[in-house]
Short mmCIF file of C-alpha atoms in Angstrom, two decimals:
data_model
loop_
_atom_site.label_atom_id
_atom_site.label_comp_id
_atom_site.label_asym_id
_atom_site.label_seq_id
_atom_site.Cartn_x
_atom_site.Cartn_y
_atom_site.Cartn_z
CA MET A 1 158.30 139.09 -25.88
CA ALA A 2 155.12 137.09 -25.68
CA GLY A 3 155.36 133.95 -23.68
CA SER A 4 158.60 134.93 -21.97
CA GLY A 5 156.91 134.90 -18.59
CA ARG A 6 157.49 137.07 -15.55
CA THR A 7 160.85 138.80 -15.53
CA GLY A 8 162.16 140.21 -12.27
CA LEU A 9 164.33 143.22 -13.01
CA PRO A 10 167.70 143.59 -11.26
CA GLN A 11 167.51 144.25 -7.54
CA LEU A 12 171.09 145.41 -7.05
CA PRO A 13 171.86 148.55 -5.06
CA ASP A 14 171.35 151.69 -7.14
CA GLY A 15 174.09 152.18 -9.71
CA GLU A 16 175.90 148.90 -9.04
CA ASP A 17 175.19 147.32 -12.42
CA SER A 18 175.91 150.55 -14.33
CA GLY A 19 179.31 151.09 -12.71
CA THR A 20 181.21 148.86 -15.15
CA PHE A 21 179.72 150.59 -18.17
CA LEU A 22 180.41 154.09 -16.81
CA LYS A 23 184.02 153.16 -16.06
CA SER A 24 184.38 151.81 -19.59
CA PHE A 25 182.96 155.03 -21.01
CA GLY A 26 185.31 157.04 -18.80
CA ARG A 27 188.30 155.08 -20.09
CA GLN A 28 187.23 155.88 -23.65
CA VAL A 29 187.13 159.59 -22.83
CA LYS A 30 190.58 159.37 -21.23
CA LEU A 31 192.06 157.53 -24.23
CA PHE A 32 190.70 160.11 -26.67
CA ARG A 33 191.91 162.94 -24.43
CA GLU A 34 195.41 161.50 -24.22
CA ARG A 35 195.46 160.86 -27.96
CA ALA A 36 194.61 164.55 -28.45
CA GLY A 37 197.51 165.50 -26.15
CA LEU A 38 195.26 167.30 -23.66
CA THR A 39 195.35 167.35 -19.88
CA GLN A 40 192.13 167.18 -17.88
CA PRO A 41 192.19 170.94 -17.15
CA GLU A 42 192.82 171.69 -20.84
CA LEU A 43 189.92 169.52 -21.96
CA ALA A 44 187.71 171.03 -19.26
CA ALA A 45 188.55 174.54 -20.52
CA ARG A 46 187.62 173.64 -24.09
CA LEU A 47 184.36 172.04 -22.99
CA LEU A 48 183.56 174.88 -20.57
CA TYR A 49 183.25 172.47 -17.64
CA GLY A 50 185.26 172.13 -14.42
CA PRO A 51 188.33 169.86 -14.38
CA ASP A 52 186.92 167.98 -11.36
CA LEU A 53 183.92 166.96 -13.45
CA ILE A 54 186.14 165.67 -16.27
CA GLY A 55 188.16 163.67 -13.76
CA SER A 56 185.03 162.17 -12.24
CA VAL A 57 183.68 161.23 -15.68
CA GLU A 58 186.93 159.51 -16.60
CA GLN A 59 186.81 157.55 -13.34
CA GLY A 60 183.19 156.52 -13.95
CA LYS A 61 182.00 158.40 -10.86
CA ARG A 62 179.80 160.97 -12.62
CA ILE A 63 177.24 160.61 -15.36
CA PRO A 64 177.92 163.26 -18.03
CA LYS A 65 175.07 165.19 -19.59
CA PRO A 66 174.31 164.57 -23.29
CA GLU A 67 175.62 167.99 -24.31
CA LEU A 68 178.97 167.31 -22.62
CA ILE A 69 179.28 164.04 -24.55
CA ASP A 70 178.49 165.80 -27.83
CA LYS A 71 181.11 168.49 -27.16
CA ALA A 72 183.72 165.94 -26.06
CA ASP A 73 183.15 163.86 -29.19
CA GLU A 74 183.72 166.94 -31.35
CA VAL A 75 186.68 168.41 -29.43
CA LEU A 76 188.45 165.05 -29.15
CA ASP A 77 187.69 164.10 -32.77
CA ALA A 78 186.21 160.82 -31.55
CA GLY A 79 184.40 160.18 -34.83
CA GLY A 80 181.02 159.68 -33.20
CA ILE A 81 182.19 156.91 -30.88
CA LEU A 82 181.42 158.83 -27.68
CA ARG A 83 178.19 160.18 -29.13
CA ALA A 84 177.08 156.64 -30.00
CA MET A 85 177.33 155.72 -26.30
CA LYS A 86 175.15 158.65 -25.23
CA GLY A 87 171.95 156.61 -24.98
CA GLU A 88 173.47 154.01 -22.66
CA VAL A 89 175.07 156.74 -20.56
CA ALA A 90 171.68 158.40 -20.18
CA ARG A 91 170.03 155.12 -19.14
CA ALA A 92 172.66 154.72 -16.43
CA ARG A 93 170.92 157.63 -14.68
CA TYR A 94 167.97 155.41 -13.89
CA PRO A 95 167.89 153.10 -10.88
CA ALA A 96 168.66 149.52 -11.85
CA PHE A 97 165.09 148.31 -11.37
CA PHE A 98 163.68 150.81 -13.90
CA ARG A 99 166.12 150.64 -16.82
CA ASP A 100 164.35 147.95 -18.86
CA ALA A 101 161.02 149.72 -18.42
CA ALA A 102 162.62 153.04 -19.44
CA LYS A 103 163.78 151.50 -22.73
CA LEU A 104 160.25 150.26 -23.47
CA GLU A 105 158.68 153.56 -22.43
CA ALA A 106 160.88 155.42 -24.90
CA LEU A 107 159.55 153.14 -27.68
CA ALA A 108 155.91 153.29 -26.60
CA ILE A 109 153.11 153.88 -29.07
CA GLU A 110 150.62 153.47 -26.22
CA LEU A 111 151.08 153.88 -22.47
CA CYS A 112 148.55 153.50 -19.66
CA SER A 113 149.22 154.20 -15.99
CA TYR A 114 147.24 153.87 -12.77
CA ASP A 115 148.78 155.61 -9.75
CA SER A 116 147.72 155.50 -6.13
CA GLN A 117 150.70 157.01 -4.26
CA VAL A 118 152.39 159.66 -6.39
CA ILE A 119 151.85 161.15 -9.84
CA TYR A 120 153.48 159.15 -12.64
CA GLY A 121 156.97 160.33 -13.60
CA LEU A 122 156.03 161.45 -17.12
CA LEU A 123 153.58 163.95 -15.62
CA GLN A 124 155.76 165.29 -12.81
CA THR A 125 157.15 168.80 -12.64
CA GLU A 126 160.81 169.18 -11.78
CA GLU A 127 160.05 170.37 -8.24
CA TYR A 128 157.54 167.60 -7.60
CA ALA A 129 160.02 165.00 -8.86
CA ARG A 130 162.73 166.44 -6.61
CA ALA A 131 160.38 166.33 -3.62
CA VAL A 132 159.42 162.70 -4.28
CA LEU A 133 163.04 161.61 -4.69
CA SER A 134 164.11 163.54 -1.58
CA MET A 135 161.65 161.51 0.48
CA ARG A 136 163.24 158.16 -0.40
CA ARG A 137 164.37 156.01 2.52
CA PRO A 138 167.23 155.19 2.77
CA MET A 139 167.97 158.74 1.69
CA LEU A 140 169.56 159.44 -1.69
CA ASP A 141 172.51 161.82 -1.86
CA GLU A 142 171.99 165.20 -3.53
CA GLU A 143 173.99 164.28 -6.63
CA THR A 144 171.90 161.16 -7.23
CA ILE A 145 168.67 163.09 -6.70
CA GLU A 146 169.66 165.68 -9.31
CA GLU A 147 170.67 162.96 -11.76
CA ARG A 148 167.33 161.21 -11.24
CA VAL A 149 165.42 164.49 -11.66
CA ALA A 150 167.26 165.23 -14.91
CA ALA A 151 166.56 161.70 -16.17
CA ARG A 152 162.88 162.00 -15.27
CA MET A 153 162.59 165.31 -17.11
CA ALA A 154 164.36 163.80 -20.14
CA ARG A 155 161.74 161.04 -20.27
CA GLN A 156 159.14 163.70 -20.96
CA ASP A 157 160.54 164.14 -24.46
CA ILE A 158 157.95 161.48 -25.29
CA PHE A 159 155.32 164.25 -25.43
CA ALA A 160 157.14 165.87 -28.36
CA ARG A 161 157.47 162.66 -30.36
CA LYS A 162 155.87 162.31 -33.77
CA PRO A 163 153.72 160.39 -34.22
CA ALA A 164 152.55 161.05 -30.69
CA PRO A 165 151.88 157.94 -28.57
CA LEU A 166 148.44 157.49 -27.04
CA MET A 167 148.62 157.93 -23.27
CA SER A 168 146.10 157.34 -20.50
CA PHE A 169 146.63 158.18 -16.83
CA VAL A 170 144.30 157.38 -13.93
CA ILE A 171 145.26 159.12 -10.68
CA GLU A 172 143.73 158.64 -7.25
CA GLU A 173 142.00 161.69 -5.82
CA ALA A 174 144.15 161.46 -2.67
CA VAL A 175 147.33 161.81 -4.75
CA LEU A 176 146.06 165.14 -6.06
CA GLN A 177 145.52 166.37 -2.51
CA ARG A 178 148.84 165.23 -1.04
CA PRO A 179 151.11 168.33 -0.84
CA LEU A 180 154.45 166.60 -1.40
CA GLY A 181 157.09 169.31 -1.30
CA GLY A 182 154.57 171.89 -0.07
CA ARG A 183 151.47 173.61 -1.42
CA ARG A 184 153.36 175.65 -4.01
CA VAL A 185 154.84 172.48 -5.49
CA LEU A 186 151.41 170.83 -5.54
CA ARG A 187 149.86 173.89 -7.19
CA GLU A 188 152.46 173.84 -9.97
CA GLN A 189 151.95 170.10 -10.36
CA LEU A 190 148.19 170.45 -10.76
CA GLU A 191 148.75 173.21 -13.31
CA GLN A 192 151.04 170.83 -15.19
CA LEU A 193 148.33 168.17 -15.24
CA LEU A 194 145.86 170.64 -16.71
CA LEU A 195 148.31 171.58 -19.46
CA VAL A 196 149.22 168.01 -20.35
CA GLY A 197 145.59 166.96 -20.17
CA GLN A 198 144.77 169.33 -23.04
CA LYS A 199 146.94 167.32 -25.45
CA ARG A 200 144.92 165.35 -27.97
CA ASN A 201 146.87 162.15 -27.36
CA VAL A 202 146.60 162.31 -23.55
CA GLU A 203 143.68 161.43 -21.29
CA ILE A 204 143.91 162.08 -17.56
CA GLN A 205 141.26 160.67 -15.24
CA VAL A 206 140.69 161.03 -11.51
CA MET A 207 139.59 158.08 -9.38
CA PRO A 208 137.30 159.47 -6.65
CA THR A 209 137.99 158.33 -3.11
CA ASP A 210 134.32 157.54 -2.47
CA ARG A 211 134.13 154.67 -4.99
CA GLU A 212 132.65 151.58 -3.28
CA ASP A 213 133.94 149.27 -6.03
CA HIS A 214 137.56 149.68 -7.07
CA ALA A 215 139.42 147.44 -9.55
CA GLY A 216 142.74 149.06 -8.62
CA ALA A 217 142.87 147.69 -5.08
CA ASP A 218 145.98 145.64 -5.95
CA GLY A 219 148.00 148.83 -6.48
CA PRO A 220 149.66 150.82 -9.28
CA LEU A 221 150.33 149.39 -12.71
CA VAL A 222 151.68 150.54 -16.06
CA LEU A 223 150.88 149.07 -19.48
CA ILE A 224 153.30 149.76 -22.34
CA THR A 225 152.91 148.88 -25.99
CA PRO A 226 156.28 149.43 -27.70
CA ASN A 227 156.57 150.17 -31.40
CA GLY A 228 156.80 146.82 -33.17
CA GLY A 229 156.24 144.80 -30.00
CA GLU A 230 153.48 143.39 -27.85
CA GLN A 231 151.99 145.05 -24.80
CA VAL A 232 153.79 144.50 -21.49
CA ALA A 233 152.95 145.41 -17.90
CA TYR A 234 155.29 147.05 -15.41
CA LEU A 235 154.78 146.85 -11.65
CA GLU A 236 156.88 148.72 -9.11
CA THR A 237 156.84 148.86 -5.33
CA GLN A 238 159.36 149.42 -2.54
CA GLY A 239 162.29 149.77 -4.94
CA ARG A 240 161.50 146.44 -6.62
CA SER A 241 159.83 145.82 -9.94
CA ASN A 242 158.52 143.23 -12.36
CA LEU A 243 158.22 143.50 -16.10
CA ILE A 244 155.36 141.19 -17.07
CA THR A 245 155.45 139.85 -20.63
CA HIS A 246 153.32 136.68 -20.43
CA ARG A 247 150.31 137.26 -22.69
CA ASP A 248 147.66 135.94 -20.32
CA GLU A 249 148.95 138.00 -17.39
CA VAL A 250 149.25 141.15 -19.47
CA ARG A 251 145.78 140.61 -20.92
CA ALA A 252 144.34 140.29 -17.40
CA MET A 253 146.03 143.52 -16.31
CA ALA A 254 144.85 145.33 -19.42
CA ALA A 255 141.29 144.21 -18.66
CA ARG A 256 141.73 145.41 -15.07
CA TYR A 257 142.95 148.79 -16.30
CA GLY A 258 139.90 149.07 -18.53
CA ILE A 259 137.66 148.58 -15.50
CA ILE A 260 139.69 151.14 -13.52
CA ARG A 261 139.13 153.66 -16.31
CA SER A 262 135.41 152.96 -16.36
CA GLN A 263 135.20 153.54 -12.58
CA ALA A 264 137.13 156.84 -12.72
CA LEU A 265 135.73 160.22 -13.72
CA PRO A 266 135.69 160.86 -17.49
CA PRO A 267 138.61 162.99 -18.79
CA ARG A 268 136.65 166.24 -19.10
CA GLU A 269 135.17 165.90 -15.61
CA SER A 270 138.60 164.95 -14.28
CA LEU A 271 140.21 168.14 -15.62
CA ALA A 272 137.37 170.14 -14.06
CA PHE A 273 138.02 168.32 -10.76
CA ILE A 274 141.73 169.16 -10.93
CA GLU A 275 140.95 172.78 -11.74
CA LYS A 276 138.60 172.97 -8.75
CA SER A 277 141.27 171.41 -6.52
CA LEU A 278 143.75 173.99 -7.79
CA GLY A 279 141.39 176.78 -6.78
CA GLY A 280 141.37 175.50 -3.22
CA LEU A 281 145.13 175.79 -2.73
#
C-alpha cells in the first residue's frame, strides 16, 4: 500500500455500489431455491423467516443476516457457495464511503482513533449508535438505520479476536458530555467506555476542553495497521472520506496522533474522569 498516494473512497449515494452485488446474491438464492423445488413461502417456513423477507433478499432489496445465509446454504444444499459470499454481504451493510476502511479495520493489529464529535463506532453501545444514525441529515430510513446499527455492533467482534489488537482511543471531553439520544443513553455509553477501558489491549484517553495547545485542531483521524500491511490513515467528514496510504502523509498523521495522546489525560486518569462524569448524570 505504501506509495499509493491519497485514495478518495466512493462518494456514491448510500447502497448504490452494493446494489449489483446484492442482486447477484439474490439471484443465486433464487436459483438454489428453484433447483430445490421450493417456493418462497416454503423456503421461508424452513428457514423460520417471513416470505416477504425471502422475496426481498432474492430481489436484492434486503441484506440478509449471516445466520439466514448459513441456514439457506444448508437447507438449499448450496455446498458452501452462499456461505462463502457472507463476508461481502455483510460489508454491503456499510455506507459506500466506509467499506474499504471496514475491511482494514477487521484486519487491524493496531488501531488508533481521535474523536471530536461522537464516540468511535467500535466503542458505541447499540442505543448510542442508533441515536447517532437517527440524527443523520438527510434522514436515513428505519431499515437502513437498523442495518447500520447491526453492522456497527458486528464490527465490535474485534474485541474478541486472538491475538487481540492494540487499540488507543482519544475522546474529547465535550463528546462525553453530549447526551445524544438522552441522558440514559449517555449513561450506558459511559459505562461501556469504563468496561472496554479495563481491557489490557485498550487505552482510552480524554482530551480536556481547557487545553491551550491542541494538536487535534484539524479534526478526527483514525490510524490502522492491518496484519501483514503498512499503517494507513482514515479521515471521514460530512459523509465523505479519504483512505491515506502515502508513507509520508501517514507518518505525519501518526506523529500528530502521538502529540494528541501526550496532551490528553493518561488512561487511568481518563477512566476516573469518565467515572466522575457518570456520577453526575
